[in-house]
Structures are given as C-alpha cells and as structure tokens.
Short mmCIF file of N, CA, C and O and ligand atoms in Angstrom, two decimals:
data_model
loop_
_atom_site.label_atom_id
_atom_site.label_comp_id
_atom_site.label_asym_id
_atom_site.label_seq_id
_atom_site.Cartn_x
_atom_site.Cartn_y
_atom_site.Cartn_z
N MET A 1 -11.23 -14.38 -83.62
CA MET A 1 -9.98 -14.95 -83.45
C MET A 1 -9.53 -15.72 -84.81
O MET A 1 -10.13 -16.56 -85.66
N GLU A 2 -8.10 -15.23 -85.14
CA GLU A 2 -7.70 -15.46 -86.53
C GLU A 2 -6.70 -16.77 -86.50
O GLU A 2 -6.30 -17.70 -87.48
N ARG A 3 -6.14 -16.76 -85.31
CA ARG A 3 -5.16 -18.16 -84.84
C ARG A 3 -5.48 -19.00 -84.09
O ARG A 3 -5.75 -18.60 -83.10
N CYS A 4 -5.27 -20.00 -83.89
CA CYS A 4 -5.21 -21.16 -82.57
C CYS A 4 -4.33 -20.57 -81.36
O CYS A 4 -3.30 -20.54 -81.51
N PRO A 5 -5.05 -20.49 -80.29
CA PRO A 5 -4.28 -19.91 -79.32
C PRO A 5 -3.35 -20.79 -78.70
O PRO A 5 -2.37 -20.49 -77.69
N LEU A 6 -3.55 -22.16 -79.17
CA LEU A 6 -2.51 -23.13 -78.72
C LEU A 6 -1.10 -23.02 -79.68
O LEU A 6 -0.04 -23.30 -79.15
N CYS A 7 -1.02 -23.21 -81.27
CA CYS A 7 -0.24 -23.44 -81.87
C CYS A 7 -0.21 -22.39 -82.65
O CYS A 7 0.97 -22.49 -83.50
N ARG A 8 -0.88 -21.29 -82.75
CA ARG A 8 -0.59 -20.13 -83.56
C ARG A 8 -0.85 -20.75 -85.13
O ARG A 8 -0.71 -20.02 -86.06
N ALA A 9 -1.52 -21.59 -85.48
CA ALA A 9 -1.79 -21.91 -86.79
C ALA A 9 -3.17 -20.85 -86.98
O ALA A 9 -4.28 -20.38 -86.60
N THR A 10 -3.49 -20.68 -88.64
CA THR A 10 -4.10 -19.97 -88.97
C THR A 10 -5.47 -20.79 -89.05
O THR A 10 -5.45 -22.04 -89.45
N LEU A 11 -6.85 -20.07 -88.56
CA LEU A 11 -7.99 -20.76 -88.62
C LEU A 11 -8.77 -20.82 -89.59
O LEU A 11 -9.82 -22.05 -89.92
N ASN A 12 -8.78 -19.87 -90.01
CA ASN A 12 -10.00 -19.74 -91.22
C ASN A 12 -11.30 -19.64 -90.85
O ASN A 12 -11.85 -20.15 -91.71
N GLY A 13 -11.94 -19.21 -89.60
CA GLY A 13 -13.29 -19.85 -89.05
C GLY A 13 -13.37 -21.28 -88.76
O GLY A 13 -14.30 -21.46 -88.40
N ALA A 14 -12.26 -22.01 -88.59
CA ALA A 14 -12.80 -23.27 -88.33
C ALA A 14 -13.04 -23.16 -86.70
O ALA A 14 -12.49 -22.67 -85.99
N GLN A 15 -13.81 -24.15 -86.48
CA GLN A 15 -14.13 -24.50 -85.24
C GLN A 15 -13.23 -25.62 -84.63
O GLN A 15 -12.99 -25.69 -83.11
N THR A 16 -12.09 -26.29 -85.15
CA THR A 16 -10.87 -27.16 -84.49
C THR A 16 -9.61 -26.75 -85.64
O THR A 16 -9.99 -26.71 -86.42
N CYS A 17 -8.78 -26.65 -84.72
CA CYS A 17 -7.61 -26.46 -85.51
C CYS A 17 -6.97 -27.37 -86.19
O CYS A 17 -7.06 -28.50 -86.00
N ARG A 18 -6.77 -26.84 -87.70
CA ARG A 18 -6.32 -28.10 -88.82
C ARG A 18 -4.78 -28.56 -88.22
O ARG A 18 -4.53 -29.80 -88.60
N ARG A 19 -4.40 -28.09 -87.38
CA ARG A 19 -3.02 -28.38 -87.22
C ARG A 19 -2.78 -29.32 -85.34
O ARG A 19 -2.19 -30.54 -85.80
N CYS A 20 -3.27 -28.53 -84.53
CA CYS A 20 -3.07 -29.49 -83.28
C CYS A 20 -4.71 -29.93 -82.79
O CYS A 20 -4.56 -30.51 -81.96
N ARG A 21 -5.51 -29.69 -83.57
CA ARG A 21 -7.02 -30.55 -83.41
C ARG A 21 -7.58 -29.67 -82.19
O ARG A 21 -8.47 -30.60 -81.85
N ALA A 22 -7.12 -29.02 -81.55
CA ALA A 22 -7.70 -28.13 -80.83
C ALA A 22 -9.08 -27.98 -81.21
O ALA A 22 -9.57 -27.37 -81.71
N ALA A 23 -9.95 -28.26 -80.08
CA ALA A 23 -11.80 -27.80 -80.18
C ALA A 23 -11.37 -26.43 -79.66
O ALA A 23 -11.54 -26.47 -78.56
N LEU A 24 -12.13 -25.67 -80.35
CA LEU A 24 -12.10 -23.87 -79.94
C LEU A 24 -13.40 -23.43 -79.93
O LEU A 24 -13.72 -22.07 -79.60
N GLN A 25 -14.45 -24.45 -79.67
CA GLN A 25 -15.98 -23.90 -79.59
C GLN A 25 -16.08 -22.85 -78.48
O GLN A 25 -16.66 -21.69 -78.31
N SER A 26 -15.93 -23.42 -77.55
CA SER A 26 -15.64 -22.72 -76.03
C SER A 26 -14.73 -21.28 -75.75
O SER A 26 -15.38 -20.22 -75.27
N VAL A 27 -13.43 -21.48 -76.46
CA VAL A 27 -13.01 -20.17 -76.71
C VAL A 27 -13.40 -19.27 -77.47
O VAL A 27 -13.55 -17.80 -77.33
N LYS A 28 -14.35 -19.80 -78.42
CA LYS A 28 -14.90 -18.61 -79.60
C LYS A 28 -16.24 -18.54 -78.94
O LYS A 28 -16.37 -16.96 -78.83
N ARG A 29 -16.85 -18.88 -77.93
CA ARG A 29 -17.67 -18.49 -77.27
C ARG A 29 -17.21 -17.12 -76.25
O ARG A 29 -18.15 -16.36 -76.10
N VAL A 30 -16.39 -17.57 -75.55
CA VAL A 30 -15.90 -16.37 -74.50
C VAL A 30 -15.53 -15.23 -75.14
O VAL A 30 -15.89 -13.91 -74.66
N GLU A 31 -14.99 -15.59 -76.59
CA GLU A 31 -14.48 -14.47 -77.38
C GLU A 31 -15.66 -13.48 -77.51
O GLU A 31 -15.83 -12.39 -77.47
N ARG A 32 -16.85 -14.06 -78.18
CA ARG A 32 -17.99 -13.59 -78.47
C ARG A 32 -18.69 -12.94 -77.25
O ARG A 32 -19.08 -11.52 -77.66
N GLU A 33 -18.70 -13.76 -76.21
CA GLU A 33 -19.42 -12.97 -75.09
C GLU A 33 -18.48 -11.63 -74.66
O GLU A 33 -19.23 -10.37 -74.35
N GLY A 34 -17.32 -11.60 -74.31
CA GLY A 34 -16.25 -10.52 -74.19
C GLY A 34 -16.78 -9.49 -75.49
O GLY A 34 -17.22 -8.12 -75.12
N GLU A 35 -16.99 -9.75 -76.67
CA GLU A 35 -17.37 -8.50 -77.80
C GLU A 35 -18.78 -8.11 -77.37
O GLU A 35 -18.94 -6.79 -77.57
N VAL A 36 -19.80 -8.93 -77.22
CA VAL A 36 -21.25 -8.33 -77.01
C VAL A 36 -21.09 -7.47 -75.69
O VAL A 36 -21.66 -6.35 -75.77
N LEU A 37 -20.27 -7.87 -74.70
CA LEU A 37 -19.87 -6.57 -73.64
C LEU A 37 -19.80 -5.53 -73.91
O LEU A 37 -19.70 -4.12 -73.42
N VAL A 38 -18.36 -5.66 -74.93
CA VAL A 38 -17.69 -4.29 -75.22
C VAL A 38 -18.40 -3.29 -76.05
O VAL A 38 -18.76 -2.15 -75.93
N ASP A 39 -19.40 -4.35 -77.29
CA ASP A 39 -20.42 -3.43 -77.86
C ASP A 39 -21.51 -2.62 -77.00
O ASP A 39 -21.80 -1.73 -77.09
N ALA A 40 -22.29 -3.46 -75.88
CA ALA A 40 -22.73 -2.77 -74.85
C ALA A 40 -22.11 -1.57 -74.29
O ALA A 40 -22.74 -0.45 -74.09
N ALA A 41 -20.73 -1.50 -74.07
CA ALA A 41 -20.19 -0.76 -73.11
C ALA A 41 -20.14 0.85 -74.15
O ALA A 41 -20.22 1.54 -73.67
N ILE A 42 -19.92 0.56 -75.51
CA ILE A 42 -19.77 1.56 -76.58
C ILE A 42 -21.25 2.24 -76.47
O ILE A 42 -21.34 3.26 -76.75
N HIS A 43 -22.29 1.20 -76.56
CA HIS A 43 -23.51 1.75 -76.89
C HIS A 43 -23.63 2.76 -75.44
O HIS A 43 -24.49 4.11 -75.63
N SER A 44 -23.19 2.10 -73.83
CA SER A 44 -23.42 3.09 -73.28
C SER A 44 -23.00 4.35 -72.92
O SER A 44 -23.29 5.64 -72.75
N LEU A 45 -21.26 4.48 -73.84
CA LEU A 45 -20.92 5.24 -73.85
C LEU A 45 -21.59 6.47 -74.78
O LEU A 45 -21.46 7.85 -74.70
N SER A 46 -22.11 6.22 -75.79
CA SER A 46 -22.81 6.77 -76.95
C SER A 46 -23.98 7.70 -76.17
O SER A 46 -24.58 8.68 -76.76
N LEU A 47 -24.55 6.99 -74.69
CA LEU A 47 -25.50 7.49 -74.05
C LEU A 47 -25.09 8.33 -73.06
O LEU A 47 -25.72 9.11 -72.15
N ASP A 48 -23.39 8.60 -72.90
CA ASP A 48 -23.11 9.34 -71.89
C ASP A 48 -23.13 8.85 -70.58
O ASP A 48 -23.21 9.32 -69.50
N ASP A 49 -23.07 7.39 -70.54
CA ASP A 49 -23.44 6.59 -69.36
C ASP A 49 -22.13 5.83 -69.01
O ASP A 49 -21.76 4.64 -69.76
N VAL A 50 -21.30 6.67 -68.46
CA VAL A 50 -19.89 5.94 -68.30
C VAL A 50 -19.64 5.14 -67.09
O VAL A 50 -19.18 4.04 -67.26
N MET A 51 -20.60 5.27 -66.16
CA MET A 51 -20.61 4.28 -65.04
C MET A 51 -21.04 2.95 -65.49
O MET A 51 -20.65 1.84 -65.13
N THR A 52 -22.25 2.68 -66.47
CA THR A 52 -22.68 1.56 -67.02
C THR A 52 -21.25 0.91 -67.86
O THR A 52 -20.93 -0.25 -67.95
N ALA A 53 -21.17 2.02 -68.62
CA ALA A 53 -19.79 1.15 -69.40
C ALA A 53 -18.64 0.74 -68.25
O ALA A 53 -18.05 -0.15 -69.04
N GLU A 54 -18.49 1.36 -67.57
CA GLU A 54 -17.30 0.84 -66.85
C GLU A 54 -17.65 -0.53 -66.11
O GLU A 54 -16.84 -1.42 -66.24
N ARG A 55 -19.02 -0.78 -65.76
CA ARG A 55 -19.29 -1.74 -65.05
C ARG A 55 -19.27 -3.23 -66.15
O ARG A 55 -19.02 -4.12 -66.25
N LEU A 56 -19.76 -2.78 -67.62
CA LEU A 56 -19.95 -3.72 -68.62
C LEU A 56 -17.85 -4.05 -69.40
O LEU A 56 -18.01 -5.06 -69.47
N LEU A 57 -17.59 -3.00 -69.19
CA LEU A 57 -15.95 -3.44 -69.52
C LEU A 57 -15.46 -3.92 -68.27
O LEU A 57 -14.48 -5.20 -68.98
N ARG A 58 -15.91 -3.84 -66.99
CA ARG A 58 -15.23 -4.71 -66.14
C ARG A 58 -15.26 -6.00 -66.60
O ARG A 58 -14.64 -7.18 -66.07
N ARG A 59 -16.69 -6.43 -66.64
CA ARG A 59 -16.92 -7.66 -66.92
C ARG A 59 -16.61 -8.26 -68.38
O ARG A 59 -15.91 -9.54 -68.22
N ALA A 60 -16.52 -7.60 -68.99
CA ALA A 60 -15.88 -7.80 -70.55
C ALA A 60 -14.19 -8.67 -70.32
O ALA A 60 -13.81 -9.10 -70.71
N LEU A 61 -13.41 -7.62 -69.59
CA LEU A 61 -12.29 -7.98 -69.29
C LEU A 61 -12.10 -9.30 -68.36
O LEU A 61 -11.07 -10.03 -68.65
N ALA A 62 -12.79 -9.27 -67.74
CA ALA A 62 -13.14 -10.68 -66.79
C ALA A 62 -13.23 -11.90 -67.69
O ALA A 62 -12.45 -12.88 -67.35
N VAL A 63 -13.87 -11.91 -68.88
CA VAL A 63 -14.30 -12.62 -69.91
C VAL A 63 -13.46 -13.09 -70.86
O VAL A 63 -12.60 -14.04 -70.76
N HIS A 64 -12.54 -11.88 -71.19
CA HIS A 64 -11.57 -11.85 -72.63
C HIS A 64 -11.07 -10.47 -72.51
O HIS A 64 -11.64 -9.90 -73.09
N ALA A 65 -9.96 -10.49 -72.11
CA ALA A 65 -9.01 -9.28 -72.49
C ALA A 65 -8.62 -8.95 -73.35
O ALA A 65 -7.15 -8.69 -73.92
N ALA A 66 -9.65 -8.52 -74.37
CA ALA A 66 -9.33 -8.45 -75.85
C ALA A 66 -8.74 -6.98 -75.73
O ALA A 66 -8.63 -6.00 -75.22
N PRO A 67 -7.52 -6.48 -76.62
CA PRO A 67 -7.11 -5.43 -77.01
C PRO A 67 -8.02 -4.05 -76.72
O PRO A 67 -7.93 -2.83 -76.40
N GLU A 68 -9.37 -4.14 -77.48
CA GLU A 68 -10.24 -2.77 -77.86
C GLU A 68 -10.96 -3.01 -76.20
O GLU A 68 -11.04 -1.75 -75.87
N ALA A 69 -11.08 -4.13 -75.64
CA ALA A 69 -11.75 -3.89 -74.54
C ALA A 69 -10.66 -3.09 -73.41
O ALA A 69 -10.87 -2.22 -72.42
N CYS A 70 -9.27 -3.26 -73.65
CA CYS A 70 -8.43 -2.58 -72.63
C CYS A 70 -8.07 -0.98 -73.16
O CYS A 70 -8.13 -0.29 -72.16
N ALA A 71 -8.40 -1.03 -74.25
CA ALA A 71 -8.30 0.41 -74.86
C ALA A 71 -9.31 1.21 -74.14
O ALA A 71 -9.26 2.38 -73.80
N LEU A 72 -10.45 0.76 -74.32
CA LEU A 72 -11.88 1.25 -74.07
C LEU A 72 -11.85 1.61 -72.80
O LEU A 72 -12.42 2.50 -71.81
N TRP A 73 -11.17 0.31 -71.66
CA TRP A 73 -11.16 0.29 -70.34
C TRP A 73 -10.42 1.83 -69.93
O TRP A 73 -10.61 2.59 -69.23
N ARG A 74 -9.22 2.12 -70.55
CA ARG A 74 -8.29 3.13 -70.29
C ARG A 74 -8.96 4.38 -70.52
O ARG A 74 -8.73 5.53 -69.69
N LEU A 75 -9.99 4.66 -71.30
CA LEU A 75 -10.49 5.83 -72.28
C LEU A 75 -11.71 5.88 -70.65
O LEU A 75 -11.60 7.05 -70.27
N VAL A 76 -12.32 4.68 -70.33
CA VAL A 76 -13.52 5.34 -69.66
C VAL A 76 -12.94 5.64 -68.00
O VAL A 76 -13.36 6.14 -67.60
N LYS A 77 -11.58 4.93 -67.86
CA LYS A 77 -11.24 5.24 -66.50
C LYS A 77 -10.53 6.83 -66.44
O LYS A 77 -10.53 7.70 -65.52
N MET A 78 -10.22 7.12 -67.87
CA MET A 78 -10.06 8.82 -67.83
C MET A 78 -11.31 9.94 -68.01
O MET A 78 -10.91 10.68 -67.35
N LEU A 79 -12.22 9.24 -68.31
CA LEU A 79 -13.27 9.95 -68.39
C LEU A 79 -13.65 9.96 -67.02
O LEU A 79 -14.37 11.30 -66.31
N LEU A 80 -13.73 9.06 -66.08
CA LEU A 80 -14.22 8.90 -64.69
C LEU A 80 -13.49 9.67 -64.05
O LEU A 80 -13.89 10.71 -62.90
N ARG A 81 -12.00 9.54 -64.06
CA ARG A 81 -11.36 10.78 -63.34
C ARG A 81 -11.52 11.96 -63.57
O ARG A 81 -11.39 12.97 -62.59
N ARG A 82 -11.50 12.48 -64.92
CA ARG A 82 -12.08 13.80 -65.41
C ARG A 82 -13.31 14.48 -64.60
O ARG A 82 -13.05 15.33 -64.17
N SER A 83 -14.27 13.42 -64.65
CA SER A 83 -15.66 14.04 -64.29
C SER A 83 -15.63 14.09 -62.50
O SER A 83 -16.35 14.69 -61.92
N GLU A 84 -14.47 13.32 -62.07
CA GLU A 84 -14.26 13.31 -60.42
C GLU A 84 -13.38 14.95 -60.25
O GLU A 84 -13.94 15.44 -59.34
N ALA A 85 -12.84 14.97 -60.89
CA ALA A 85 -11.96 16.16 -60.68
C ALA A 85 -12.78 17.48 -60.93
O ALA A 85 -12.68 18.33 -60.22
N ARG A 86 -13.85 17.29 -62.02
CA ARG A 86 -14.68 18.20 -62.19
C ARG A 86 -15.57 18.58 -61.12
O ARG A 86 -16.02 19.61 -60.89
N SER A 87 -16.38 17.35 -60.68
CA SER A 87 -17.25 17.47 -59.65
C SER A 87 -16.52 18.22 -58.10
O SER A 87 -17.07 18.79 -57.44
N ALA A 88 -14.77 17.89 -58.16
CA ALA A 88 -14.47 18.19 -56.67
C ALA A 88 -14.15 19.78 -57.15
O ALA A 88 -14.35 20.35 -55.72
N SER A 89 -13.91 20.00 -58.05
CA SER A 89 -13.77 21.80 -58.18
C SER A 89 -15.02 22.37 -58.23
O SER A 89 -15.02 23.46 -57.87
N ALA A 90 -16.12 21.60 -58.45
CA ALA A 90 -16.98 21.95 -58.56
C ALA A 90 -18.00 22.36 -57.14
O ALA A 90 -18.19 23.34 -56.63
N SER A 91 -17.43 21.39 -56.20
CA SER A 91 -18.13 21.44 -54.86
C SER A 91 -16.87 22.66 -54.01
O SER A 91 -17.50 23.07 -53.10
N ASP A 92 -16.03 22.97 -54.61
CA ASP A 92 -15.18 23.92 -54.15
C ASP A 92 -15.81 25.17 -53.78
O ASP A 92 -15.76 26.00 -53.11
N PHE A 93 -17.03 25.51 -54.95
CA PHE A 93 -17.40 26.54 -55.06
C PHE A 93 -18.89 26.83 -54.12
O PHE A 93 -19.17 27.74 -54.13
N LEU A 94 -19.00 25.95 -53.74
CA LEU A 94 -20.33 25.54 -52.72
C LEU A 94 -19.94 26.14 -51.07
O LEU A 94 -18.91 26.16 -50.69
ZN1 ZN B 117 -3.63 -25.55 -82.74
#
C-alpha cells in the first residue's frame, strides 16, 4: 500500500498515516493475506491446477480485490471456459 486509503497521503511504509493518523496495521494485514492467496494461486497455475487457483483467487478477492487478483481471476475464468468447451466437444465424439 503506497497511499493512505482514507486521505491518499503517501505512506512510505509507515503503519500510521502521518496526515490523518489512521492506524493501518489491520489494512496492511488484509492486503498481505490477499497477496499470499494470489501467490498461491499463481503457484497452482504453474502446476496446471486451475481449479485450486480459482478457489484461492475467490478467497483473495473476498479478502482484498487487488488489481492483480482481478486480472488473474479473469484469466482463470477464461481457462476454465476453454477447458469446459474442450471437454464438451470431446464428449461429442463419444
Ligand atoms: Zn491518511
């Protein structure tokens, strides 16, 4: 987090906003939790485990809808649609 979510002052890593004095420890903790979930989702994608990535990203978005989590969510949804279409067309041959 680079700016205070309340007053938009630059934080420079501070736990308390120098301008509005907001205590940001819990906000930063939530942001970190989201980052850990996004990292785990990326790891799942590297293992070709799209279902686990989807589950992790769903949790990440519930915790903190960061732009990178939203972008990965769109990618995972596209991958799932593609694999569903592929398995549907494969079942046409059975
Ligand atoms: Zn502030």
